[in-house]
mmCIF file of C-alpha atoms in Angstrom:
data_model
loop_
_atom_site.group_PDB
_atom_site.id
_atom_site.type_symbol
_atom_site.label_atom_id
_atom_site.label_comp_id
_atom_site.label_asym_id
_atom_site.label_seq_id
_atom_site.Cartn_x
_atom_site.Cartn_y
_atom_site.Cartn_z
ATOM 1 C CA MET A 1 -0.109 -0.054 0.006
ATOM 2 C CA LYS A 2 1.007 3.517 -0.818
ATOM 3 C CA TYR A 3 0.930 5.900 2.013
ATOM 4 C CA ASP A 4 1.796 9.628 1.877
ATOM 5 C CA LEU A 5 1.512 11.946 5.101
ATOM 6 C CA ILE A 6 1.434 15.499 3.724
ATOM 7 C CA GLU A 7 0.947 18.978 5.006
ATOM 8 C CA VAL A 8 -2.192 20.610 4.013
ATOM 9 C CA GLN A 9 -1.355 23.362 1.585
ATOM 10 C CA GLY A 10 -3.554 23.945 -1.569
ATOM 11 C CA PRO A 11 -7.393 24.448 -1.552
ATOM 12 C CA ASP A 12 -7.963 20.915 -2.545
ATOM 13 C CA ASP A 13 -5.934 19.651 0.441
ATOM 14 C CA TRP A 14 -7.809 22.098 2.703
ATOM 15 C CA LYS A 15 -11.105 20.863 1.337
ATOM 16 C CA ASP A 16 -10.288 17.222 2.045
ATOM 17 C CA TYR A 17 -8.883 18.146 5.354
ATOM 18 C CA HIS A 18 -12.002 19.989 6.454
ATOM 19 C CA PHE A 19 -14.355 17.396 5.080
ATOM 20 C CA LEU A 20 -12.791 14.620 7.059
ATOM 21 C CA ARG A 21 -12.727 16.477 10.363
ATOM 22 C CA ARG A 22 -16.162 17.985 9.983
ATOM 23 C CA THR A 23 -17.804 14.430 8.910
ATOM 24 C CA VAL A 24 -15.920 12.034 11.229
ATOM 25 C CA LEU A 25 -15.468 14.467 14.568
ATOM 26 C CA TRP A 26 -18.606 16.750 14.269
ATOM 27 C CA GLU A 27 -21.338 15.483 12.054
ATOM 28 C CA ALA A 28 -20.984 11.605 12.942
ATOM 29 C CA LYS A 29 -21.170 12.675 16.518
ATOM 30 C CA GLY A 30 -24.340 14.804 16.057
ATOM 31 C CA ARG A 31 -22.523 18.302 16.152
ATOM 32 C CA HIS A 32 -22.890 20.925 13.738
ATOM 33 C CA ASN A 33 -20.626 23.640 14.835
ATOM 34 C CA TYR A 34 -17.478 22.977 12.887
ATOM 35 C CA SER A 35 -15.563 26.001 11.823
ATOM 36 C CA GLU A 36 -13.331 25.791 8.735
ATOM 37 C CA ASN A 37 -11.959 29.315 9.626
ATOM 38 C CA HIS A 38 -10.862 28.703 13.224
ATOM 39 C CA ALA A 39 -7.730 30.734 13.858
ATOM 40 C CA ASP A 40 -5.751 27.632 15.024
ATOM 41 C CA GLU A 41 -5.753 26.206 11.939
ATOM 42 C CA ARG A 42 -3.449 28.868 10.407
ATOM 43 C CA VAL A 43 -1.126 29.249 13.330
ATOM 44 C CA LYS A 44 2.657 28.844 12.044
ATOM 45 C CA ALA A 45 3.634 26.223 14.896
ATOM 46 C CA ASN A 46 0.306 24.057 13.936
ATOM 47 C CA HIS A 47 0.700 21.453 11.266
ATOM 48 C CA PRO A 48 -2.431 20.231 9.452
ATOM 49 C CA LEU A 49 -1.781 16.951 7.705
ATOM 50 C CA LEU A 50 -3.673 14.495 5.453
ATOM 51 C CA LEU A 51 -2.893 10.810 5.162
ATOM 52 C CA LYS A 52 -3.387 9.617 1.660
ATOM 53 C CA LEU A 53 -3.619 6.186 0.637
ATOM 54 C CA HIS A 54 -3.099 5.847 -3.146
ATOM 55 C CA ASP A 55 -3.714 9.520 -3.626
ATOM 56 C CA ARG A 56 -6.923 9.127 -1.596
ATOM 57 C CA PRO A 57 -7.489 11.408 1.412
ATOM 58 C CA ILE A 58 -8.136 9.022 4.094
ATOM 59 C CA GLY A 59 -7.045 10.591 7.363
ATOM 60 C CA ALA A 60 -6.559 14.270 9.154
ATOM 61 C CA VAL A 61 -4.745 15.241 11.924
ATOM 62 C CA ARG A 62 -3.017 18.207 13.490
ATOM 63 C CA LEU A 63 0.286 18.495 15.010
ATOM 64 C CA ASP A 64 0.532 21.589 17.261
ATOM 65 C CA GLU A 65 3.951 22.424 18.454
ATOM 66 C CA ALA A 66 4.008 22.754 22.266
ATOM 67 C CA GLY A 67 7.682 23.739 22.848
ATOM 68 C CA PRO A 68 11.032 22.648 22.055
ATOM 69 C CA CYS A 69 10.897 18.902 21.238
ATOM 70 C CA SER A 70 7.361 18.427 22.087
ATOM 71 C CA GLY A 71 3.773 18.533 20.404
ATOM 72 C CA VAL A 72 0.180 17.711 20.731
ATOM 73 C CA VAL A 73 -1.633 15.435 18.347
ATOM 74 C CA ARG A 74 -5.053 16.986 17.855
ATOM 75 C CA LEU A 75 -8.399 15.883 16.049
ATOM 76 C CA VAL A 76 -7.515 12.780 14.535
ATOM 77 C CA SER A 77 -9.842 11.460 12.068
ATOM 78 C CA ILE A 78 -10.074 8.388 9.531
ATOM 79 C CA ALA A 79 -12.860 8.061 6.765
ATOM 80 C CA PRO A 80 -15.404 5.917 8.077
ATOM 81 C CA ASP A 81 -15.278 3.222 5.231
ATOM 82 C CA VAL A 82 -11.611 2.438 5.875
ATOM 83 C CA GLN A 83 -11.636 2.756 9.792
ATOM 84 C CA GLN A 84 -10.524 -0.329 11.816
ATOM 85 C CA SER A 85 -7.998 -1.500 9.086
ATOM 86 C CA GLY A 86 -4.628 -0.085 10.769
ATOM 87 C CA HIS A 87 -4.489 3.319 8.792
ATOM 88 C CA GLY A 88 -4.318 5.059 12.011
ATOM 89 C CA ARG A 89 -1.438 3.090 13.199
ATOM 90 C CA VAL A 90 0.451 3.926 9.848
ATOM 91 C CA ARG A 91 -0.451 7.668 10.158
ATOM 92 C CA CYS A 92 0.914 7.615 13.851
ATOM 93 C CA ALA A 93 4.147 5.995 12.593
ATOM 94 C CA ALA A 94 4.599 8.544 9.698
ATOM 95 C CA LEU A 95 3.697 11.414 11.992
ATOM 96 C CA LEU A 96 6.641 10.345 14.287
ATOM 97 C CA THR A 97 8.978 9.851 11.433
ATOM 98 C CA LYS A 98 8.091 13.128 9.701
ATOM 99 C CA PHE A 99 8.602 15.353 12.944
ATOM 100 C CA SER A 100 10.902 13.618 15.015
ATOM 101 C CA ILE A 101 14.454 15.218 15.615
#
């Protein structure tokens, strides 16, 4: 399987990132107050990321820097149709590899 963990950059990435978070973390739980324009999304020390499987966005996560050599993993989501398949573990391993020093 071909995975890529990419930083959200262009308009299509942002669309996919927010779609995954909104549908998995808000709407699936009966909440409807998701904001795509939350100020934390554009903070330089925060890193919105997409996990892609064969170029299909299947996961979203944000890593917030919390000081030297530390960070907080926030708002983790995996598309419902591929949950419980080990993709979250792949994302965590890729996250650690990409951001470890």
